[in-house]
PDB file of C-alpha atoms in Angstrom:
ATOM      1  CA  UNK C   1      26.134 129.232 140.304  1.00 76.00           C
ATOM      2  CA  UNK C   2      29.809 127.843 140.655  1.00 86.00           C
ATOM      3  CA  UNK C   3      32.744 130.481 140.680  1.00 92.00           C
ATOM      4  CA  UNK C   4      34.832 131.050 137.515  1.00 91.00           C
ATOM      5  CA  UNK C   5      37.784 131.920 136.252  1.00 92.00           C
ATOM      6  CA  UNK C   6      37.571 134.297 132.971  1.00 90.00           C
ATOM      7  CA  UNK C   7      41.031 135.732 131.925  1.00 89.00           C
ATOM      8  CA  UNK C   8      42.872 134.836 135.342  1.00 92.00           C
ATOM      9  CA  UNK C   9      40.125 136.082 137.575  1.00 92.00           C
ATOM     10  CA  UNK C  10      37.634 134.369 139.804  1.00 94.00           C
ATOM     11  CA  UNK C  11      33.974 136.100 139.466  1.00 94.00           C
ATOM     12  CA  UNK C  12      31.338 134.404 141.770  1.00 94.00           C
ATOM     13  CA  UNK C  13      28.508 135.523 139.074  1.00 93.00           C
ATOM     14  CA  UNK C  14      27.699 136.191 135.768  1.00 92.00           C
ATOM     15  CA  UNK C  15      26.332 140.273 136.699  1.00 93.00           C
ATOM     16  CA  UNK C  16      30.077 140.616 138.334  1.00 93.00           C
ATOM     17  CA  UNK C  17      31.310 140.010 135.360  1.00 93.00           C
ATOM     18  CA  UNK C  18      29.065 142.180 133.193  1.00 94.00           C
ATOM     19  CA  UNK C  19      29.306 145.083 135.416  1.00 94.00           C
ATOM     20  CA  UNK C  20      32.968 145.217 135.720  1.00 92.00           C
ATOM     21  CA  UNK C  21      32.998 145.582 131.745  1.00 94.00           C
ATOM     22  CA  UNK C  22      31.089 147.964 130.959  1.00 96.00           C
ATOM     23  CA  UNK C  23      29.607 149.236 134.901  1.00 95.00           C
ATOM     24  CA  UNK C  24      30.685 152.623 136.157  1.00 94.00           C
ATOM     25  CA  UNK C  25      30.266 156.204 135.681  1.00 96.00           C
ATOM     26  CA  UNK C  26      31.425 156.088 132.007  1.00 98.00           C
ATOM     27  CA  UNK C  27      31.237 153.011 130.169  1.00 98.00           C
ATOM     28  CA  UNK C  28      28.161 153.171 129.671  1.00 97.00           C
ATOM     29  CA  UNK C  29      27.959 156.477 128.370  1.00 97.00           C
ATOM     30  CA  UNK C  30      30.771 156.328 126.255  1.00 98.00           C
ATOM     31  CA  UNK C  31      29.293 152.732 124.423  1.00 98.00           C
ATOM     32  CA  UNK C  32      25.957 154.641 124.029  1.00 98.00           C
ATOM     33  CA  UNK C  33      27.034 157.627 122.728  1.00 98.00           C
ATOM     34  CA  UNK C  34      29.082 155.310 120.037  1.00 98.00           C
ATOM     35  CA  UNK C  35      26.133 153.133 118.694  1.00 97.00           C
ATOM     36  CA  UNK C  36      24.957 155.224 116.136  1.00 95.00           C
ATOM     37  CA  UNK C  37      28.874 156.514 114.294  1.00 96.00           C
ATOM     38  CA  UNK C  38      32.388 156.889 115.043  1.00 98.00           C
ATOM     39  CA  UNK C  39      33.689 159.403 116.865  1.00 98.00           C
ATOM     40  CA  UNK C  40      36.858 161.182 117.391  1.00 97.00           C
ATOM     41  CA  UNK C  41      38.340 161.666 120.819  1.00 96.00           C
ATOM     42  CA  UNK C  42      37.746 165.352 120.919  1.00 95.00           C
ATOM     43  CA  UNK C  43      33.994 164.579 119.903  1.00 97.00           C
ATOM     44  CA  UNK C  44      33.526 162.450 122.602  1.00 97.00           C
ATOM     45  CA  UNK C  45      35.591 164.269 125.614  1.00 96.00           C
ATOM     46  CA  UNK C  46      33.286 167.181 124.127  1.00 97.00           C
ATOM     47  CA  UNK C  47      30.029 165.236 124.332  1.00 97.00           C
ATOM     48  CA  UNK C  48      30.398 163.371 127.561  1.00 97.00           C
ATOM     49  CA  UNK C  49      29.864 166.096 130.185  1.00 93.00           C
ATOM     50  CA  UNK C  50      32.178 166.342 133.491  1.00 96.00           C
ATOM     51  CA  UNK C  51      34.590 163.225 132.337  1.00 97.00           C
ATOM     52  CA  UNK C  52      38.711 164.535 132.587  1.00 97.00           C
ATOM     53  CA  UNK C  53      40.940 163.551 129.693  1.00 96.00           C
ATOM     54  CA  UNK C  54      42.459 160.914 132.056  1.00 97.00           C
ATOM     55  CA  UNK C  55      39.473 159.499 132.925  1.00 98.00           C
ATOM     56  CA  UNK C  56      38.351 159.061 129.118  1.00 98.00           C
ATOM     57  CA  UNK C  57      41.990 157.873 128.112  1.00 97.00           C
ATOM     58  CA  UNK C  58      41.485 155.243 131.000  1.00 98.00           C
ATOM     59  CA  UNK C  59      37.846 154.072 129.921  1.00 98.00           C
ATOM     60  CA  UNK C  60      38.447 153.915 126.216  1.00 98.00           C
ATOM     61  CA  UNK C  61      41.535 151.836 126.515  1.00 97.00           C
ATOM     62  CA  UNK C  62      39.573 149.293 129.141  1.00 97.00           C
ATOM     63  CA  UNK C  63      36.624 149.058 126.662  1.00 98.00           C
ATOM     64  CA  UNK C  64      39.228 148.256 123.816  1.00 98.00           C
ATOM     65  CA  UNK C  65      41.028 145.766 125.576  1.00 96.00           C
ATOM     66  CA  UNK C  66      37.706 143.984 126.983  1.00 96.00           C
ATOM     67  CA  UNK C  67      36.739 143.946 123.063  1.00 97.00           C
ATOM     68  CA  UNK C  68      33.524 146.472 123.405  1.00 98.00           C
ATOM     69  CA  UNK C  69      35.317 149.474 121.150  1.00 98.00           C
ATOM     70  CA  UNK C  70      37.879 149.638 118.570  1.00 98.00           C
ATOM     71  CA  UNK C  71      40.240 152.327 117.908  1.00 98.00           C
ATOM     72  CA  UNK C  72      41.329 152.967 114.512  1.00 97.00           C
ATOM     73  CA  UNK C  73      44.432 155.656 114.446  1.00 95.00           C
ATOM     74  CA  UNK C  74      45.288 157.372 111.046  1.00 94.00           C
ATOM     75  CA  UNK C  75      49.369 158.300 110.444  1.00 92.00           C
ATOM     76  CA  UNK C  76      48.218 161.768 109.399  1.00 93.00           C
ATOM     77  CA  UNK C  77      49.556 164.899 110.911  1.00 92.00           C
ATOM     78  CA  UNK C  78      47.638 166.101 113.127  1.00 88.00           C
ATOM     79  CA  UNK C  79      47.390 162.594 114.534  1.00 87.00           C
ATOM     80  CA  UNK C  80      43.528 161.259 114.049  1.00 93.00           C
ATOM     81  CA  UNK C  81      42.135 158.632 115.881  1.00 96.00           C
ATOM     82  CA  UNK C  82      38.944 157.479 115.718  1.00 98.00           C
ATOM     83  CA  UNK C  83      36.321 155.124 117.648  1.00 98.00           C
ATOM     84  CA  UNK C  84      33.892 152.544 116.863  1.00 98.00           C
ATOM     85  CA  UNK C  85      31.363 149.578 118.836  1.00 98.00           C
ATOM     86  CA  UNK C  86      32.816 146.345 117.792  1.00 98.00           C
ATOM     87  CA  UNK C  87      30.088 143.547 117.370  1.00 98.00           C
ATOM     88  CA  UNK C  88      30.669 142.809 121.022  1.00 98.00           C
ATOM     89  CA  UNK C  89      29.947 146.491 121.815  1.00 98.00           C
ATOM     90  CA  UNK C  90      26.217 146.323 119.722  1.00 98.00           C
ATOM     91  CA  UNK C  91      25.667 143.561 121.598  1.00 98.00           C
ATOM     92  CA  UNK C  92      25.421 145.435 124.472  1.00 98.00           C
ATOM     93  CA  UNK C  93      23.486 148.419 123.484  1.00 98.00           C
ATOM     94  CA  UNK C  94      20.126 146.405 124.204  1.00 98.00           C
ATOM     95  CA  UNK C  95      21.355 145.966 127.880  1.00 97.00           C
ATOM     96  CA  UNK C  96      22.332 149.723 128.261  1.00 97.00           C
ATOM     97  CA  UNK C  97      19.064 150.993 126.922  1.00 97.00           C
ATOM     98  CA  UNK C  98      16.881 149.207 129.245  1.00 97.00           C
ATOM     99  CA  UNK C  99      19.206 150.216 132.160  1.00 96.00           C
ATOM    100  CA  UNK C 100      18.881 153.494 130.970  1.00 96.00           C
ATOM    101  CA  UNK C 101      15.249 153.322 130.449  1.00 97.00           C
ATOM    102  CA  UNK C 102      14.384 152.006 134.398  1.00 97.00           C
ATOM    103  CA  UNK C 103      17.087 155.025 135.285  1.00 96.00           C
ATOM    104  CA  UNK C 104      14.864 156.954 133.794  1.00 96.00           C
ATOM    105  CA  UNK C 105      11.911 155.557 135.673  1.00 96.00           C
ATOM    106  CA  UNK C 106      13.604 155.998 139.029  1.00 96.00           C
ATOM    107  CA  UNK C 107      14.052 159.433 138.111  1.00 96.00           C
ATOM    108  CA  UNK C 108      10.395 159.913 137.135  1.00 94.00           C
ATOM    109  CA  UNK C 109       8.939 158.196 140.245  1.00 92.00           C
ATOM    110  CA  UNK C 110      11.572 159.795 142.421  1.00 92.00           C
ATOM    111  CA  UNK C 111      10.624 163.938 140.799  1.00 92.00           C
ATOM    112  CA  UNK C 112       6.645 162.807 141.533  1.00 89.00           C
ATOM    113  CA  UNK C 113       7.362 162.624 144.705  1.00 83.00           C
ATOM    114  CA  UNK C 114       8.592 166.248 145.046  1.00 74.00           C
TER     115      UNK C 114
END
């Protein structure tokens, strides 16, 4: 497959592309963990185990900007914001699960071992 060039960047294949979206330690789990309702910040800094404020901050705002979750903020005081999976962001829940799913078997095959 040729390079290309998606929003100013040259990515030498489709997976690069993918993975940079929604790959890392917390993308995934954040997108997952949205697919069923919305969820407040606190609900999800509370539900996503070992992840720093900054780090969720960072992720949420990446996943926003590349389309995947929407942030709805309420002028209430205390301020309330809220997040959601766009259409984009279903789209991808199919991909995560089976990911998840061969994670799992990796961890299965790996604990028979022991």
């Amino acid at each position: 497959m040729p390079d290309f060039i998606f929003k100013g960047k040259v990515y030498y294949n489709p997976v690069q592309l993918v993975m940079e979206q929604i790959g890392g330690v917390w993308k995934m789990p954040i997108l997952w963990r949205l697919q069923y309702h919305t969820m407040r910040y606190g609900e999800l800094r509370n539900d996503i185990p070992h992840i720093s404020d900054k780090m969720l901050t960072t992720q949420l705002r990446e996943l926003e900007e590349d389309g995947y979750v929407h942030r709805q903020v309420y002028a209430v005081v205390p301020p309330k914001t809220e997040y959601s999976l766009t259409e984009k962001g279903r789209e991808v829940i199919p991909l995560i699960t089976q990911i998840r799913e061969y994670g799992n078997q990796l961890i299965e095959k790996e604990n028979r071992k022991l």
